[in-house]
Each structure stands twice: as C-alpha cells, then as structure tokens.
C-alpha cells in the first residue's frame, strides 16, 4: 500500500515579512519518505536550493530573503524515489512594505570633524529594535541605539577620511523583522582655503593691513594661523560656511 505524504512548511506571519528580511523555515514530511524538495519562485533565492529527506530524516531547514513587497507564489518541485507519493503543492506569500524607521539625513562633513546630534525614531510604541550604523572611516557615538517608543534617540558621526562613504544601518532585536534594511551615504570633504591668502611683504617689526581667509566649501573649521617669527592677530581663525575671517600679521624684529 502506497501512502501519500504532505510537505509541511512552518508558516511565517505576513507581518513578519518585509523586503530584505531573512526568513528561516522548518520543513518536514508528514510521513517519512525518500524525496528531494526544490522550492521555486522567480523573486526568491532559497538556501540551500533544495532539501533531501530520508525515512530517518524528515525535518530540515531552509532560509530565504524576502523579495519586494507584493504577492509571490512558491512552487515545490519533488524528485527522488518517492516523488510520486507527494501531491503537487504551492503557497502564496505576501511581503509587506515594512514599518518606517526615521533617521536624520547625514550631513556633509569635513575630515576630522563631528556632526551635530542626529536623530532616529519610530512611528509607534510597543516595538524594540536596536539600530547600529557603520561605515569605513566613520565613528558613531554611541555605536548603536535601542528604540522602544516614539522618543527620538541621537548619535553623532565623526569622519576620518574623505569621499562618498556608504553607511550600513543594521537592525537587531526582538522586532527587527518588522523593518526593511536601510542604506545611506555621507559625503566627507577635505577643507580648502579659497583663495589662498596673499600675505603682504613686511619689514621687520611692521604690521600688515587686514587680509581675509575663507573656505572653498561650506564647512566649519579652525585653521592655525602660523609661526616662524610672525605674530598674527589671532592664535587661530574660526571659519564657518564660506564666510571670510580677517587677520593681521606682524613681522618679527
């Protein structure tokens, strides 16, 4: 007597599936069989690509990454000695857009500078998710924040190298599966003076007329004014945006 069997896949609640989230499912055969199961769906890649069951091993796991939001049909293809005993099966999964997580836009920074406090927050209370940003040449303080209600948390970012730097924002914690993965970028510049200040020719002990110094790109920086027998009217020059600051210089005797 040939007894047909049924494939059982542990269901994932619809609200748990958002684009990019990783699902792990337990798959088992109702009556042990020697059969290989291959799930197929145009928008989903399964790992491993197939599961091989035996009469002594009827429970296995696979993982897959949720595709874009919408309905997706998974068809299970059976092969192996007992494939004829497995009825055709398919299942439709619905991927939701995911709950929003709000972050301040990362500002343009100058190498060696630190941003103002940047906020991150949820739209609703009753969830718990830890947000951890990272990027090459970037230091975040604190390194992660945990959100449990709608009150904003803040961090700052310090840049140590120039360029357009990708920021990976990883999510963890009890409710991380409700949120889609986040990617961001930050632009980090090296400050430059524009134009280079034209220093006057001075006789020993004489002071110059005022001259200006400014940044070529909007930023904030404090530029040392110089040494070597010269006395400047300020020990350093505070610069903000592209506004010019003025100095005088006196030559040593």
PDB file of N, CA and C in Angstrom, residues 97-138:
ATOM      1  N   UNK A  97       5.312  46.217   2.983  1.00  0.00           N
ATOM      2  CA  UNK A  97       6.365  47.217   2.802  1.00  0.00           C
ATOM      3  C   UNK A  97       7.258  47.408   4.021  1.00  0.00           C
ATOM      4  N   UNK A  98       6.815  47.004   5.188  1.00  0.00           N
ATOM      5  CA  UNK A  98       7.618  47.186   6.394  1.00  0.00           C
ATOM      6  C   UNK A  98       7.263  48.459   7.134  1.00  0.00           C
ATOM      7  N   UNK A  99       7.558  48.480   8.423  1.00  0.00           N
ATOM      8  CA  UNK A  99       7.277  49.649   9.245  1.00  0.00           C
ATOM      9  C   UNK A  99       8.373  50.698   9.047  1.00  0.00           C
ATOM     10  N   UNK A 100       8.019  51.990   9.129  1.00  0.00           N
ATOM     11  CA  UNK A 100       9.033  53.023   8.906  1.00  0.00           C
ATOM     12  C   UNK A 100       9.929  53.239  10.110  1.00  0.00           C
ATOM     13  N   UNK A 101      11.197  53.466   9.833  1.00  0.00           N
ATOM     14  CA  UNK A 101      12.167  53.883  10.831  1.00  0.00           C
ATOM     15  C   UNK A 101      12.791  55.167  10.292  1.00  0.00           C
ATOM     16  N   UNK A 102      12.703  56.250  11.061  1.00  0.00           N
ATOM     17  CA  UNK A 102      13.097  57.567  10.566  1.00  0.00           C
ATOM     18  C   UNK A 102      14.477  57.955  11.093  1.00  0.00           C
ATOM     19  N   UNK A 103      15.334  58.460  10.198  1.00  0.00           N
ATOM     20  CA  UNK A 103      16.658  58.933  10.579  1.00  0.00           C
ATOM     21  C   UNK A 103      16.895  60.313   9.987  1.00  0.00           C
ATOM     22  N   UNK A 104      17.651  61.143  10.707  1.00  0.00           N
ATOM     23  CA  UNK A 104      18.096  62.409  10.140  1.00  0.00           C
ATOM     24  C   UNK A 104      18.986  62.142   8.931  1.00  0.00           C
ATOM     25  N   UNK A 105      18.931  63.032   7.956  1.00  0.00           N
ATOM     26  CA  UNK A 105      19.814  62.928   6.802  1.00  0.00           C
ATOM     27  C   UNK A 105      21.247  63.190   7.263  1.00  0.00           C
ATOM     28  N   UNK A 106      22.187  62.357   6.821  1.00  0.00           N
ATOM     29  CA  UNK A 106      23.577  62.555   7.209  1.00  0.00           C
ATOM     30  C   UNK A 106      24.124  63.789   6.502  1.00  0.00           C
ATOM     31  N   UNK A 107      24.728  64.725   7.253  1.00  0.00           N
ATOM     32  CA  UNK A 107      25.207  65.964   6.649  1.00  0.00           C
ATOM     33  C   UNK A 107      26.557  65.770   5.959  1.00  0.00           C
ATOM     34  N   UNK A 108      26.936  66.728   5.133  1.00  0.00           N
ATOM     35  CA  UNK A 108      28.288  66.760   4.582  1.00  0.00           C
ATOM     36  C   UNK A 108      29.249  67.163   5.694  1.00  0.00           C
ATOM     37  N   UNK A 109      30.331  66.396   5.847  1.00  0.00           N
ATOM     38  CA  UNK A 109      31.315  66.666   6.894  1.00  0.00           C
ATOM     39  C   UNK A 109      32.674  66.968   6.285  1.00  0.00           C
ATOM     40  N   UNK A 110      33.517  67.577   7.083  1.00  0.00           N
ATOM     41  CA  UNK A 110      34.914  67.790   6.750  1.00  0.00           C
ATOM     42  C   UNK A 110      35.740  66.757   7.508  1.00  0.00           C
ATOM     43  N   UNK A 111      36.812  66.249   6.888  1.00  0.00           N
ATOM     44  CA  UNK A 111      37.667  65.267   7.548  1.00  0.00           C
ATOM     45  C   UNK A 111      38.082  65.788   8.920  1.00  0.00           C
ATOM     46  N   UNK A 112      37.914  64.950   9.935  1.00  0.00           N
ATOM     47  CA  UNK A 112      38.298  65.312  11.290  1.00  0.00           C
ATOM     48  C   UNK A 112      37.226  66.015  12.089  1.00  0.00           C
ATOM     49  N   UNK A 113      36.063  66.272  11.487  1.00  0.00           N
ATOM     50  CA  UNK A 113      35.003  66.959  12.211  1.00  0.00           C
ATOM     51  C   UNK A 113      33.904  65.993  12.624  1.00  0.00           C
ATOM     52  N   UNK A 114      33.063  66.451  13.539  1.00  0.00           N
ATOM     53  CA  UNK A 114      31.958  65.660  14.081  1.00  0.00           C
ATOM     54  C   UNK A 114      30.647  66.368  13.775  1.00  0.00           C
ATOM     55  N   UNK A 115      29.643  65.602  13.422  1.00  0.00           N
ATOM     56  CA  UNK A 115      28.330  66.165  13.106  1.00  0.00           C
ATOM     57  C   UNK A 115      27.626  66.658  14.354  1.00  0.00           C
ATOM     58  N   UNK A 116      26.565  67.412  14.144  1.00  0.00           N
ATOM     59  CA  UNK A 116      25.652  67.707  15.234  1.00  0.00           C
ATOM     60  C   UNK A 116      24.886  66.428  15.585  1.00  0.00           C
ATOM     61  N   UNK A 117      24.100  66.458  16.654  1.00  0.00           N
ATOM     62  CA  UNK A 117      23.313  65.283  17.048  1.00  0.00           C
ATOM     63  C   UNK A 117      22.300  64.956  15.952  1.00  0.00           C
ATOM     64  N   UNK A 118      22.271  63.704  15.528  1.00  0.00           N
ATOM     65  CA  UNK A 118      21.344  63.224  14.505  1.00  0.00           C
ATOM     66  C   UNK A 118      20.342  62.287  15.165  1.00  0.00           C
ATOM     67  N   UNK A 119      19.084  62.398  14.787  1.00  0.00           N
ATOM     68  CA  UNK A 119      18.037  61.652  15.486  1.00  0.00           C
ATOM     69  C   UNK A 119      17.575  60.443  14.688  1.00  0.00           C
ATOM     70  N   UNK A 120      17.062  59.466  15.406  1.00  0.00           N
ATOM     71  CA  UNK A 120      16.441  58.278  14.825  1.00  0.00           C
ATOM     72  C   UNK A 120      15.264  57.923  15.721  1.00  0.00           C
ATOM     73  N   UNK A 121      14.121  57.573  15.106  1.00  0.00           N
ATOM     74  CA  UNK A 121      12.933  57.330  15.918  1.00  0.00           C
ATOM     75  C   UNK A 121      11.936  56.450  15.164  1.00  0.00           C
ATOM     76  N   UNK A 122      10.965  55.916  15.910  1.00  0.00           N
ATOM     77  CA  UNK A 122       9.901  55.075  15.372  1.00  0.00           C
ATOM     78  C   UNK A 122       8.594  55.856  15.312  1.00  0.00           C
ATOM     79  N   UNK A 123       7.670  55.357  14.496  1.00  0.00           N
ATOM     80  CA  UNK A 123       6.338  55.952  14.415  1.00  0.00           C
ATOM     81  C   UNK A 123       5.400  55.455  15.507  1.00  0.00           C
ATOM     82  N   UNK A 124       5.706  54.309  16.097  1.00  0.00           N
ATOM     83  CA  UNK A 124       4.788  53.720  17.068  1.00  0.00           C
ATOM     84  C   UNK A 124       5.539  53.098  18.219  1.00  0.00           C
ATOM     85  N   UNK A 125       4.887  53.061  19.370  1.00  0.00           N
ATOM     86  CA  UNK A 125       5.470  52.449  20.560  1.00  0.00           C
ATOM     87  C   UNK A 125       5.180  50.953  20.572  1.00  0.00           C
ATOM     88  N   UNK A 126       5.756  50.264  21.546  1.00  0.00           N
ATOM     89  CA  UNK A 126       5.483  48.842  21.703  1.00  0.00           C
ATOM     90  C   UNK A 126       6.394  47.944  20.906  1.00  0.00           C
ATOM     91  N   UNK A 127       7.413  48.511  20.232  1.00  0.00           N
ATOM     92  CA  UNK A 127       8.371  47.725  19.471  1.00  0.00           C
ATOM     93  C   UNK A 127       9.755  47.928  20.079  1.00  0.00           C
ATOM     94  N   UNK A 128      10.652  46.993  19.817  1.00  0.00           N
ATOM     95  CA  UNK A 128      12.028  47.123  20.296  1.00  0.00           C
ATOM     96  C   UNK A 128      12.977  46.745  19.164  1.00  0.00           C
ATOM     97  N   UNK A 129      13.806  47.702  18.759  1.00  0.00           N
ATOM     98  CA  UNK A 129      14.774  47.450  17.690  1.00  0.00           C
ATOM     99  C   UNK A 129      16.047  48.224  18.001  1.00  0.00           C
ATOM    100  N   UNK A 130      17.184  47.578  17.811  1.00  0.00           N
ATOM    101  CA  UNK A 130      18.490  48.216  18.003  1.00  0.00           C
ATOM    102  C   UNK A 130      19.054  48.583  16.646  1.00  0.00           C
ATOM    103  N   UNK A 131      19.471  49.840  16.497  1.00  0.00           N
ATOM    104  CA  UNK A 131      19.951  50.376  15.226  1.00  0.00           C
ATOM    105  C   UNK A 131      21.459  50.607  15.353  1.00  0.00           C
ATOM    106  N   UNK A 132      22.245  49.982  14.465  1.00  0.00           N
ATOM    107  CA  UNK A 132      23.701  50.079  14.526  1.00  0.00           C
ATOM    108  C   UNK A 132      24.238  50.546  13.180  1.00  0.00           C
ATOM    109  N   UNK A 133      24.696  51.805  13.081  1.00  0.00           N
ATOM    110  CA  UNK A 133      25.265  52.292  11.825  1.00  0.00           C
ATOM    111  C   UNK A 133      26.766  52.008  11.765  1.00  0.00           C
ATOM    112  N   UNK A 134      27.301  51.839  10.563  1.00  0.00           N
ATOM    113  CA  UNK A 134      28.740  51.638  10.405  1.00  0.00           C
ATOM    114  C   UNK A 134      29.160  52.091   9.020  1.00  0.00           C
ATOM    115  N   UNK A 135      30.403  52.504   8.895  1.00  0.00           N
ATOM    116  CA  UNK A 135      30.942  52.921   7.608  1.00  0.00           C
ATOM    117  C   UNK A 135      32.441  53.099   7.716  1.00  0.00           C
ATOM    118  N   UNK A 136      33.160  52.874   6.630  1.00  0.00           N
ATOM    119  CA  UNK A 136      34.614  52.980   6.624  1.00  0.00           C
ATOM    120  C   UNK A 136      35.039  54.417   6.930  1.00  0.00           C
ATOM    121  N   UNK A 137      35.924  54.577   7.914  1.00  0.00           N
ATOM    122  CA  UNK A 137      36.403  55.898   8.266  1.00  0.00           C
ATOM    123  C   UNK A 137      35.426  56.731   9.067  1.00  0.00           C
ATOM    124  N   UNK A 138      34.368  56.096   9.590  1.00  0.00           N
ATOM    125  CA  UNK A 138      33.358  56.797  10.363  1.00  0.00           C
ATOM    126  C   UNK A 138      33.280  56.213  11.773  1.00  0.00           C
TER     127      UNK A 138
END
